[in-house]
XYZ file of C-alpha atoms in Angstrom:
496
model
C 18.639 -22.391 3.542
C 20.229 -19.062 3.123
C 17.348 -16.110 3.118
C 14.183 -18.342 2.451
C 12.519 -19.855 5.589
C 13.619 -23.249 6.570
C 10.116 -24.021 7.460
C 8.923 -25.499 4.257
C 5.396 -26.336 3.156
C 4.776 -30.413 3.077
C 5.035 -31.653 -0.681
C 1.752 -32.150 -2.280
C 2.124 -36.073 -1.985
C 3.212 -35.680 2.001
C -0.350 -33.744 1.933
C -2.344 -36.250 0.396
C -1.108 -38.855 2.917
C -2.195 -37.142 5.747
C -5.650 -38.636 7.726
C -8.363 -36.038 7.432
C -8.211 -35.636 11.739
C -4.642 -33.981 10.874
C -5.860 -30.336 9.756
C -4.167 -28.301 12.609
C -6.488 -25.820 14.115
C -4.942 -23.123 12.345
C -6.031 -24.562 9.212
C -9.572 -24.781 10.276
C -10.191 -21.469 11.932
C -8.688 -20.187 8.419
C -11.165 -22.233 6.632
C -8.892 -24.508 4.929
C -11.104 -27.877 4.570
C -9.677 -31.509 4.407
C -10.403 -31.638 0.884
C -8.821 -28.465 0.165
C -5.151 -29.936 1.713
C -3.844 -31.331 -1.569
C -3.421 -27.997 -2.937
C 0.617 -27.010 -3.749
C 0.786 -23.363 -2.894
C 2.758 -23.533 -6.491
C -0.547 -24.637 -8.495
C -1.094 -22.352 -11.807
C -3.416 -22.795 -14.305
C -2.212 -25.805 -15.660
C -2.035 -27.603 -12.926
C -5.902 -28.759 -13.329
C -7.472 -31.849 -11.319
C -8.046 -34.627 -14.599
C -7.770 -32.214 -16.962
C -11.344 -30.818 -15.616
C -10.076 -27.419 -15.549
C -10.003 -27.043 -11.757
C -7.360 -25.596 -9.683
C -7.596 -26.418 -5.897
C -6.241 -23.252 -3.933
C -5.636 -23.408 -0.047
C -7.259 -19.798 0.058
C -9.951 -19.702 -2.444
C -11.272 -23.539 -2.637
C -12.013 -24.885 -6.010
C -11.878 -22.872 -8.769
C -13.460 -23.627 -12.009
C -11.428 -22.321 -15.242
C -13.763 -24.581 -17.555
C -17.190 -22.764 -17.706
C -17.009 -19.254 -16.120
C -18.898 -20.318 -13.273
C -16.918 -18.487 -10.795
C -13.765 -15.778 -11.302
C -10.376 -16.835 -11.506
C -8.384 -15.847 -8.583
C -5.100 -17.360 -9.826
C -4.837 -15.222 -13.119
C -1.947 -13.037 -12.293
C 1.364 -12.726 -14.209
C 5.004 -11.703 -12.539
C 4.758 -8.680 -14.456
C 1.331 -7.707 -13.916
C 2.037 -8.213 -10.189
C 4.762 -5.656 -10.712
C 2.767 -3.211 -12.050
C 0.233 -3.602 -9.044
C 3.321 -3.156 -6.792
C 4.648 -0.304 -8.199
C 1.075 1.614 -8.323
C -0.036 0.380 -5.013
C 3.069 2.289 -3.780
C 3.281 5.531 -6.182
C 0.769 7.849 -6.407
C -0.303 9.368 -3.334
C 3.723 9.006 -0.783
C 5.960 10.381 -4.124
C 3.402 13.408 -3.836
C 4.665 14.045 0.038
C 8.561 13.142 -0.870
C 9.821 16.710 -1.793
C 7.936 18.354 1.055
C 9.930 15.706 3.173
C 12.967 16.354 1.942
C 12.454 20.260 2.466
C 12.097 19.480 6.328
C 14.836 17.033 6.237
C 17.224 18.414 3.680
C 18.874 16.770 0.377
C 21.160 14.553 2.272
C 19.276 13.448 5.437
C 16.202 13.004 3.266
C 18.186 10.699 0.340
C 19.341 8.754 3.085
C 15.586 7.970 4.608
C 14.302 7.050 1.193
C 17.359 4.954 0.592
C 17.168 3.460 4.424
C 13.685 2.654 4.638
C 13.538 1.015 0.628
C 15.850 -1.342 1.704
C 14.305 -2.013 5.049
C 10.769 -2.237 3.185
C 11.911 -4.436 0.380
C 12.862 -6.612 3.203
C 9.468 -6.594 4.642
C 7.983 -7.500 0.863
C 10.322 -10.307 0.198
C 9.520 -12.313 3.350
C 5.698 -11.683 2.456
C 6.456 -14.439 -0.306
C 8.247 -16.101 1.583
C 6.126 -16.451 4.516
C 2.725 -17.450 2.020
C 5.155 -20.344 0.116
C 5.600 -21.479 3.591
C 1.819 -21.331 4.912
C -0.359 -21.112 1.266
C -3.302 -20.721 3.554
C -2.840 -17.230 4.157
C -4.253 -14.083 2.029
C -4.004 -11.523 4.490
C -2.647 -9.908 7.632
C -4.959 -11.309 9.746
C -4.612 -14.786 8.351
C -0.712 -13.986 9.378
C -2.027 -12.634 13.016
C -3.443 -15.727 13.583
C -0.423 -17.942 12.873
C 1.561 -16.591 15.141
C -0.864 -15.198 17.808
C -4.149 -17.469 17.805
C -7.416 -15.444 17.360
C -6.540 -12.535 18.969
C -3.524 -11.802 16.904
C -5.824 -12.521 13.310
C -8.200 -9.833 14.691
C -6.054 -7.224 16.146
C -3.070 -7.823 13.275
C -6.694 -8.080 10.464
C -8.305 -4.693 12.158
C -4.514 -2.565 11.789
C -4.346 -4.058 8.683
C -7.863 -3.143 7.294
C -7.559 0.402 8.388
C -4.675 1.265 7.540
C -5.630 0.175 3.712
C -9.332 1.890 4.405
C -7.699 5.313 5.373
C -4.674 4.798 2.615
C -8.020 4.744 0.147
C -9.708 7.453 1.592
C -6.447 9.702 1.545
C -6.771 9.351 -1.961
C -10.673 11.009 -2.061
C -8.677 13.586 -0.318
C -6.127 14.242 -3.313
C -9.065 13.950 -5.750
C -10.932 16.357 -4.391
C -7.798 18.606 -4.293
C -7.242 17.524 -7.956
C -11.064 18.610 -8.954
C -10.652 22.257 -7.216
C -7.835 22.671 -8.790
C -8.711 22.080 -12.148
C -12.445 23.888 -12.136
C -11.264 26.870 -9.881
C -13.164 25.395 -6.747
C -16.406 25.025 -8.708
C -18.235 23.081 -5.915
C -17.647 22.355 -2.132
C -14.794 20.254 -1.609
C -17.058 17.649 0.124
C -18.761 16.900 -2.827
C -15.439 16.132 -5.250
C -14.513 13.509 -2.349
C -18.002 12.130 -2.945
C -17.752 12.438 -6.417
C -13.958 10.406 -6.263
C -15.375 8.264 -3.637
C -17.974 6.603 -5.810
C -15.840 6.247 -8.925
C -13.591 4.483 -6.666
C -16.056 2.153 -5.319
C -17.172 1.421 -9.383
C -13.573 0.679 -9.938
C -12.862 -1.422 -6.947
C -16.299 -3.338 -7.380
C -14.106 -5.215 -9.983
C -13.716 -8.991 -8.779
C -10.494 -10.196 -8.796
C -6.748 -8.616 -8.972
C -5.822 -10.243 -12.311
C -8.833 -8.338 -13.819
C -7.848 -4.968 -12.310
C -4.122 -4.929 -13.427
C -5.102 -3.491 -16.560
C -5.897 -0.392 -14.377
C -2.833 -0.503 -12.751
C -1.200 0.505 -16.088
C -3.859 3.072 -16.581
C -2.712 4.343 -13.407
C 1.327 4.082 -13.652
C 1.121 6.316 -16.971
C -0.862 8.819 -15.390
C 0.576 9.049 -12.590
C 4.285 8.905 -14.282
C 2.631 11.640 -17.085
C 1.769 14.193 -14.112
C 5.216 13.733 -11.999
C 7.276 13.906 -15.274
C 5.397 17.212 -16.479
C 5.538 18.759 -12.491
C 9.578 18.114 -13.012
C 9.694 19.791 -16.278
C 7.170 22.664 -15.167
C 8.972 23.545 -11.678
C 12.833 23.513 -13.914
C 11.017 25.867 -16.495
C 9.227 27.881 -14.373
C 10.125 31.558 -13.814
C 8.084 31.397 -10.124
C 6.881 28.212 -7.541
C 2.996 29.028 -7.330
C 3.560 29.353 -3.136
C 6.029 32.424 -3.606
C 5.399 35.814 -2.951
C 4.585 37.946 -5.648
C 8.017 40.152 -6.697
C 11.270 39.861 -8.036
C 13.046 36.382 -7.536
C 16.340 37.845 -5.386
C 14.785 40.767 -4.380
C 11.039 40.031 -2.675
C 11.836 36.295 -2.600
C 14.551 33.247 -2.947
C 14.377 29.269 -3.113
C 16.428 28.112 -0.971
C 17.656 24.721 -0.547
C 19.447 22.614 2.145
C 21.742 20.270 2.071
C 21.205 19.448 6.078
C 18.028 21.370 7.507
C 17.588 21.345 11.049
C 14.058 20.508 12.147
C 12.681 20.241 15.111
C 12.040 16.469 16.215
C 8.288 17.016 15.196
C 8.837 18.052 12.240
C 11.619 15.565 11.348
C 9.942 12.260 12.635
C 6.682 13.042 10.210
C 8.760 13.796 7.677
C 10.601 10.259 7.942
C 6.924 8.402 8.329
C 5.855 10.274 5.428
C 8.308 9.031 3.374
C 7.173 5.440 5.074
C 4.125 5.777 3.854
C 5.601 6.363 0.368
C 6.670 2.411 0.938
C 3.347 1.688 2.140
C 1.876 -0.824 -0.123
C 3.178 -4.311 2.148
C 0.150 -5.682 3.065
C -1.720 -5.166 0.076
C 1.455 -7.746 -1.002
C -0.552 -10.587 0.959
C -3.372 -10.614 -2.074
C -0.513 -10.000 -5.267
C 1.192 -13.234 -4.346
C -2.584 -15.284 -2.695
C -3.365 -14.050 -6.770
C -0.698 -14.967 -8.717
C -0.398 -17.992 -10.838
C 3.238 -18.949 -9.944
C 3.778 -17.422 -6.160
C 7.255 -18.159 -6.954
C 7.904 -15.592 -9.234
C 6.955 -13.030 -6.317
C 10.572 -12.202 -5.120
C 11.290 -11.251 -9.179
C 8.215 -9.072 -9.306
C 9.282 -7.765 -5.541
C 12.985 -6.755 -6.798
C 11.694 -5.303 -10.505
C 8.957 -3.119 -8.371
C 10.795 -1.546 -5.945
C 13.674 -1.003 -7.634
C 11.741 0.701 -10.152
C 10.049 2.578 -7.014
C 13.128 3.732 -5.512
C 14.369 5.244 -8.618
C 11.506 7.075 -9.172
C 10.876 8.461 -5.380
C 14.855 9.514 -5.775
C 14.935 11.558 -8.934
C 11.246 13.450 -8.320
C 12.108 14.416 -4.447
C 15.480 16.086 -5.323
C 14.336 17.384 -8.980
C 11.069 18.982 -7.472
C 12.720 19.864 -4.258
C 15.755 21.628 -6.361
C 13.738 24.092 -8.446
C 10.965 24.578 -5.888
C 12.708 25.133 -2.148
C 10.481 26.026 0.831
C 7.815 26.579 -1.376
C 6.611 23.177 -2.343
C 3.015 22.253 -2.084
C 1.497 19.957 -0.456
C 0.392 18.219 -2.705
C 3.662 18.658 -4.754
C 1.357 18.722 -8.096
C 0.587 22.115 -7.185
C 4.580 23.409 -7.011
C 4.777 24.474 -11.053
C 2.315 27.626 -11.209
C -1.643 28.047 -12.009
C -1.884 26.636 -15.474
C 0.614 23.651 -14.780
C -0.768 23.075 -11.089
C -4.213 22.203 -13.575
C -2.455 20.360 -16.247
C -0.218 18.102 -13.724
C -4.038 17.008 -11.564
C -5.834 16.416 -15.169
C -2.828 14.260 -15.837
C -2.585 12.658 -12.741
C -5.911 12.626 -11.832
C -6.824 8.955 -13.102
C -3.756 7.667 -11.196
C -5.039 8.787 -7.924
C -8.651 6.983 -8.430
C -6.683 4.014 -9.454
C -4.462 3.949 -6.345
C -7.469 4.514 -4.501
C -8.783 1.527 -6.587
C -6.340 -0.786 -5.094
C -6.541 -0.217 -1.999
C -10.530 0.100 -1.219
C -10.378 -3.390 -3.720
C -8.345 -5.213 -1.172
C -9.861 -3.611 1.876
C -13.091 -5.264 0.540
C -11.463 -8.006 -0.261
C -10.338 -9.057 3.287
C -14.050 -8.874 4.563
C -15.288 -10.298 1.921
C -13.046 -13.443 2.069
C -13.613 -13.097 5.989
C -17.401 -13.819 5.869
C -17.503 -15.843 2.791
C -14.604 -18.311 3.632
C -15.191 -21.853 3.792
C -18.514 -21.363 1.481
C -19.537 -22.278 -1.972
C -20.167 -18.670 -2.761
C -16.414 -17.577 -2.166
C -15.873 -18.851 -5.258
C -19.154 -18.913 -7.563
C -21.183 -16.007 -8.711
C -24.199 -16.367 -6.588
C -26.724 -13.782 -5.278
C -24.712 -14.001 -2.280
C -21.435 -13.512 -3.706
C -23.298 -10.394 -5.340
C -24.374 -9.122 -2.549
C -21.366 -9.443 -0.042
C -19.151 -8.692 -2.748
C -20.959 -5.444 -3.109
C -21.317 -4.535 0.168
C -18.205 -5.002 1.414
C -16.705 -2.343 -1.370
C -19.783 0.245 -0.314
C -18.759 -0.172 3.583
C -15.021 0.269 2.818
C -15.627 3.550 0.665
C -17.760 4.913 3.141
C -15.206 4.486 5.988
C -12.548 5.803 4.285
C -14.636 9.131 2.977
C -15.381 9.921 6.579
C -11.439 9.283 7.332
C -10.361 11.233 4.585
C -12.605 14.397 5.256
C -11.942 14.214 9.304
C -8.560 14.646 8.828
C -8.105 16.757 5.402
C -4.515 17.830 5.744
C -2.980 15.711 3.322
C 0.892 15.914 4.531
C -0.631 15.390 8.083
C -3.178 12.394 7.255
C 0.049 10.585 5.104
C 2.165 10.759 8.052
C -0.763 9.997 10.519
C -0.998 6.967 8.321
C 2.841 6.122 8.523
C 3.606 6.339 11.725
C 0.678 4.271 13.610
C -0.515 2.236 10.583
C 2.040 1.599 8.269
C 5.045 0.917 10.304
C 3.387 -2.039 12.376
C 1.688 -3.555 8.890
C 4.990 -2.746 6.839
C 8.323 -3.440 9.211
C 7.186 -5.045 12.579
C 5.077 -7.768 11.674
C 7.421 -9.049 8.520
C 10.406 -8.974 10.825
C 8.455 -10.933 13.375
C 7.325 -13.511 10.339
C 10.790 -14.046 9.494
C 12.146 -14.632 13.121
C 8.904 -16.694 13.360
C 9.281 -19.099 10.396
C 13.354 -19.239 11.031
C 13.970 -19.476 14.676
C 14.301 -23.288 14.715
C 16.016 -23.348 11.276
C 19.099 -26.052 10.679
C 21.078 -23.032 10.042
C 20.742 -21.707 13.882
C 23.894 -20.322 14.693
C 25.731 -20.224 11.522
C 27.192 -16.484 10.312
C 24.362 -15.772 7.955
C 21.457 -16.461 10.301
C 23.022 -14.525 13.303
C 23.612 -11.810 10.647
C 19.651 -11.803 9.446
C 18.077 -12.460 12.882
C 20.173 -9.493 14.082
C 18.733 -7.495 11.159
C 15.350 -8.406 11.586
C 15.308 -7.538 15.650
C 16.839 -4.204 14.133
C 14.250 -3.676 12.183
C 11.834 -4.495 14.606
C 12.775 -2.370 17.345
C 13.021 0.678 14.574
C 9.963 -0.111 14.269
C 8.112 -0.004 17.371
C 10.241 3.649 17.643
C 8.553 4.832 14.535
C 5.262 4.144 15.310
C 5.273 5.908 19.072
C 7.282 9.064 18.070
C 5.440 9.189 14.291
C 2.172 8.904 16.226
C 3.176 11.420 18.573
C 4.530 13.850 16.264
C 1.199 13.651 13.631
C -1.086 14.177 16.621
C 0.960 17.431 17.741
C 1.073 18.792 14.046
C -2.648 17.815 13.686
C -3.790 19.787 16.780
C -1.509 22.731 16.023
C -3.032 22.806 12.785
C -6.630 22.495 14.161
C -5.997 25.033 16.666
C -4.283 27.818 14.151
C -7.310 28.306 11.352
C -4.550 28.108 9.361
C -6.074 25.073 7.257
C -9.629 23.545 6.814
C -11.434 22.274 8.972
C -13.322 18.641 9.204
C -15.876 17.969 6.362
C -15.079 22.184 4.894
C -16.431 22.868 2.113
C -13.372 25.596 1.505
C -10.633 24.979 -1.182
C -7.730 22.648 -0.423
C -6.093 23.178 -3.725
């Protein structure tokens, strides 16, 4: 079977023969219902019951495309998934990249990128694998229970949802940064991560994926706009805002290394800051439960993160090159006053749509949670309203109070990476693919020793990541607490 799983989904007709008593108990803890079984994970929007305009998804139930009655959660193109791929990903990690690469130096820290895209692509590709497989799952937790039974859906479902709530509320962090820049600290910094927080929770409010990805462009160009003027400022500019006032050679010098040598802190959160550059794996889950041909995932996988990788290369060393030891954290702020306020206003709609994504599937996993298995998953009902609704207030709020607990932004990124990201993004999708393939025909041939090796690799790297990442953020957090050296929890100082 080569890569793909050798588990494969029954065909639609295998389904339809099946007695009603044979929905396993996985199916109807997820909330699959008999009548729901005929659906082929495949379906798209042409694949109607009668010609009624009704598509029967494993996830979402019946959905209506005839009369508006209900949005359309199978609306999403290859390329639009792309787009969503790319921006769940860049944005707030290509920000941390040439501060990593300071602490690791050009070589080590070209390596990591390279090293953990490939292991992270990976991860993404078996995500589509894994839901063309079992179409019944949308999320982590719906993965979590698969393998591990209720506990696994809830403790798998709870890593995943905070680790997407406090990716969100990182980015009320680098809007409020964005805002003091730009008006000279006009207000308290609290009040610009309220002010981002609730035009996050507008944007996210918006129903379904398909309907969003218009953002996502919105977001890609700004984003793109800010890091392509930041590489242009910092090669043009006579002085990095963070160095000393003087003479360049005389009161101060960039230097650059090709090999630093950090100390094992320092060089572990540099690594899981560059892992949570890569980041955007679960929100994966929803791309391909929203797409109308899942099988186009693996092209939109390989066209995203190739065009990710590229990217996260050429602005870490260009940045890192002109800038030295005095990049800023954020690295928008590297290029001097006036372009430190020109690169934010640029990129400043990018980082409320990144924080978009990511508080829209947060609320999207409860949401689906309480409503699954119910007519108002699917139809716009005063209860759909109002859980719909809800569920986007209670994620923004979580992720404001995350955000301003913890307002260091390289030190909440790799806080993030190390015990969040590592477990959503590497250990679980090598698990998934040892889970789907260890009783494949293909046991024991070269290519399946090769990939079950790889996968127990990356596993084990893994579970390393997370325990010395975790360890390392909580030292660099508490030094940082204990020096003055930085705000403190909910300040009201300037983080620009």
């Amino acid at each position: 079977m080569g890569l793909l799983s050798s588990t494969k989904p029954p065909t639609q007709s295998e389904i339809i023969e099946m007695p009603s008593s044979s929905s396993t108990p996985a199916q109807a803890e997820l909330g699959i219902r008999d009548n729901d079984s005929s659906v082929d994970p495949k379906a798209d929007k042409s694949q109607t019951e009668g010609g009624s305009g009704k598509v029967v998804d494993a996830v979402w139930g019946e959905i209506d495309l005839s009369d508006g009655s209900g949005p359309n959660y199978r609306n999403l193109s290859w390329v639009k998934a792309s787009v969503l791929e790319v921006k769940t990903q860049i944005g707030l990690g290509v920000l941390g990249l040439p501060a990593a690469l300071n602490v690791l130096g050009f070589v080590p820290g070209i390596l990591c990128i390279l090293a953990i895209a490939i292991i992270i692509t990976w991860s993404d590709y078996v995500v589509g694998t894994f839901k063309m497989n079992h179409p019944e799952v949308y999320t982590v937790a719906d993965v979590g229970y698969i393998m591990f039974g209720p506990w696994g859906r809830e403790i798998l479902g709870f890593a995943y949802l905070l680790e997407v709530v406090a990716t969100g509320g990182a980015s009320f962090l680098s809007i409020s940064v964005a805002f003091n820049a730009i008006t000279d600290h006009a207000t308290c910094s609290v009040v610009w991560a309220i002010i981002g927080a609730v035009a996050v929770g507008l944007l996210s409010s918006i129903q379904t994926l398909g309907k969003i990805s218009w953002l996502g462009w919105v977001g890609l160009v700004s984003i793109m706009s800010a890091i392509i003027t930041l590489m242009i400022g910092v090669g043009i500019s006579s002085k990095p805002s963070l160095a000393p006032e003087g003479v360049r050679g005389v009161d101060w010098q960039i230097t650059t290394q090709a090999v630093a040598h950090p100390s094992f802190v320092e060089a572990i959160n540099a690594v899981c800051i560059i892992i949570f550059a890569y980041a955007g794996t679960p929100n994966f889950f929803n791309i391909v439960g929203e797409m109308r041909n899942p099988e186009d995932f693996t092209k939109s996988v390989l066209v995203g993160q190739t065009a990710i990788t590229t990217i996260y290369l050429v602005v870490a060393a260009v940045v890192y090159h002109y800038v030295g030891q005095y990049i800023a954290s954020p690295a928008l702020g590297s290029a001097g006053v006036v372009l430190k306020k020109v690169c934010y206003g640029l990129a400043l709609p990018g980082l409320a749509v990144g924080g978009t994504l990511f508080m829209h599937v947060a609320a999207k996993y409860i949401f689906v949670r309480v409503l699954r298995n119910s007519r108002h998953l699917a139809k716009n009902t005063p209860t759909h309203y109002v859980a719909w609704y809800g569920c986007v207030v209670l994620v923004c709020a979580v992720g404001f109070i995350i955000a301003e607990a913890i307002p260091f932004f390289n030190d909440l990124l790799s806080l993030i990476g190390a015990l969040l990201a590592t477990v959503i993004c590497i250990q679980m999708e090598s698990f998934m693919w040892m889970w789907d393939n260890i009783r494949s025909p293909s046991r024991g041939t070269l290519s399946w020793n090769l990939l079950m090796g790889m996968n127990i690799l990356f596993f084990i790297l893994g579970w390393f990541l997370m325990i010395a990442g975790t360890y390392g953020s909580v030292v660099t957090i508490n030094d940082n607490f204990k020096s003055g050296d930085v705000g403190s929890a909910f300040s009201c100082a300037d983080n620009s």
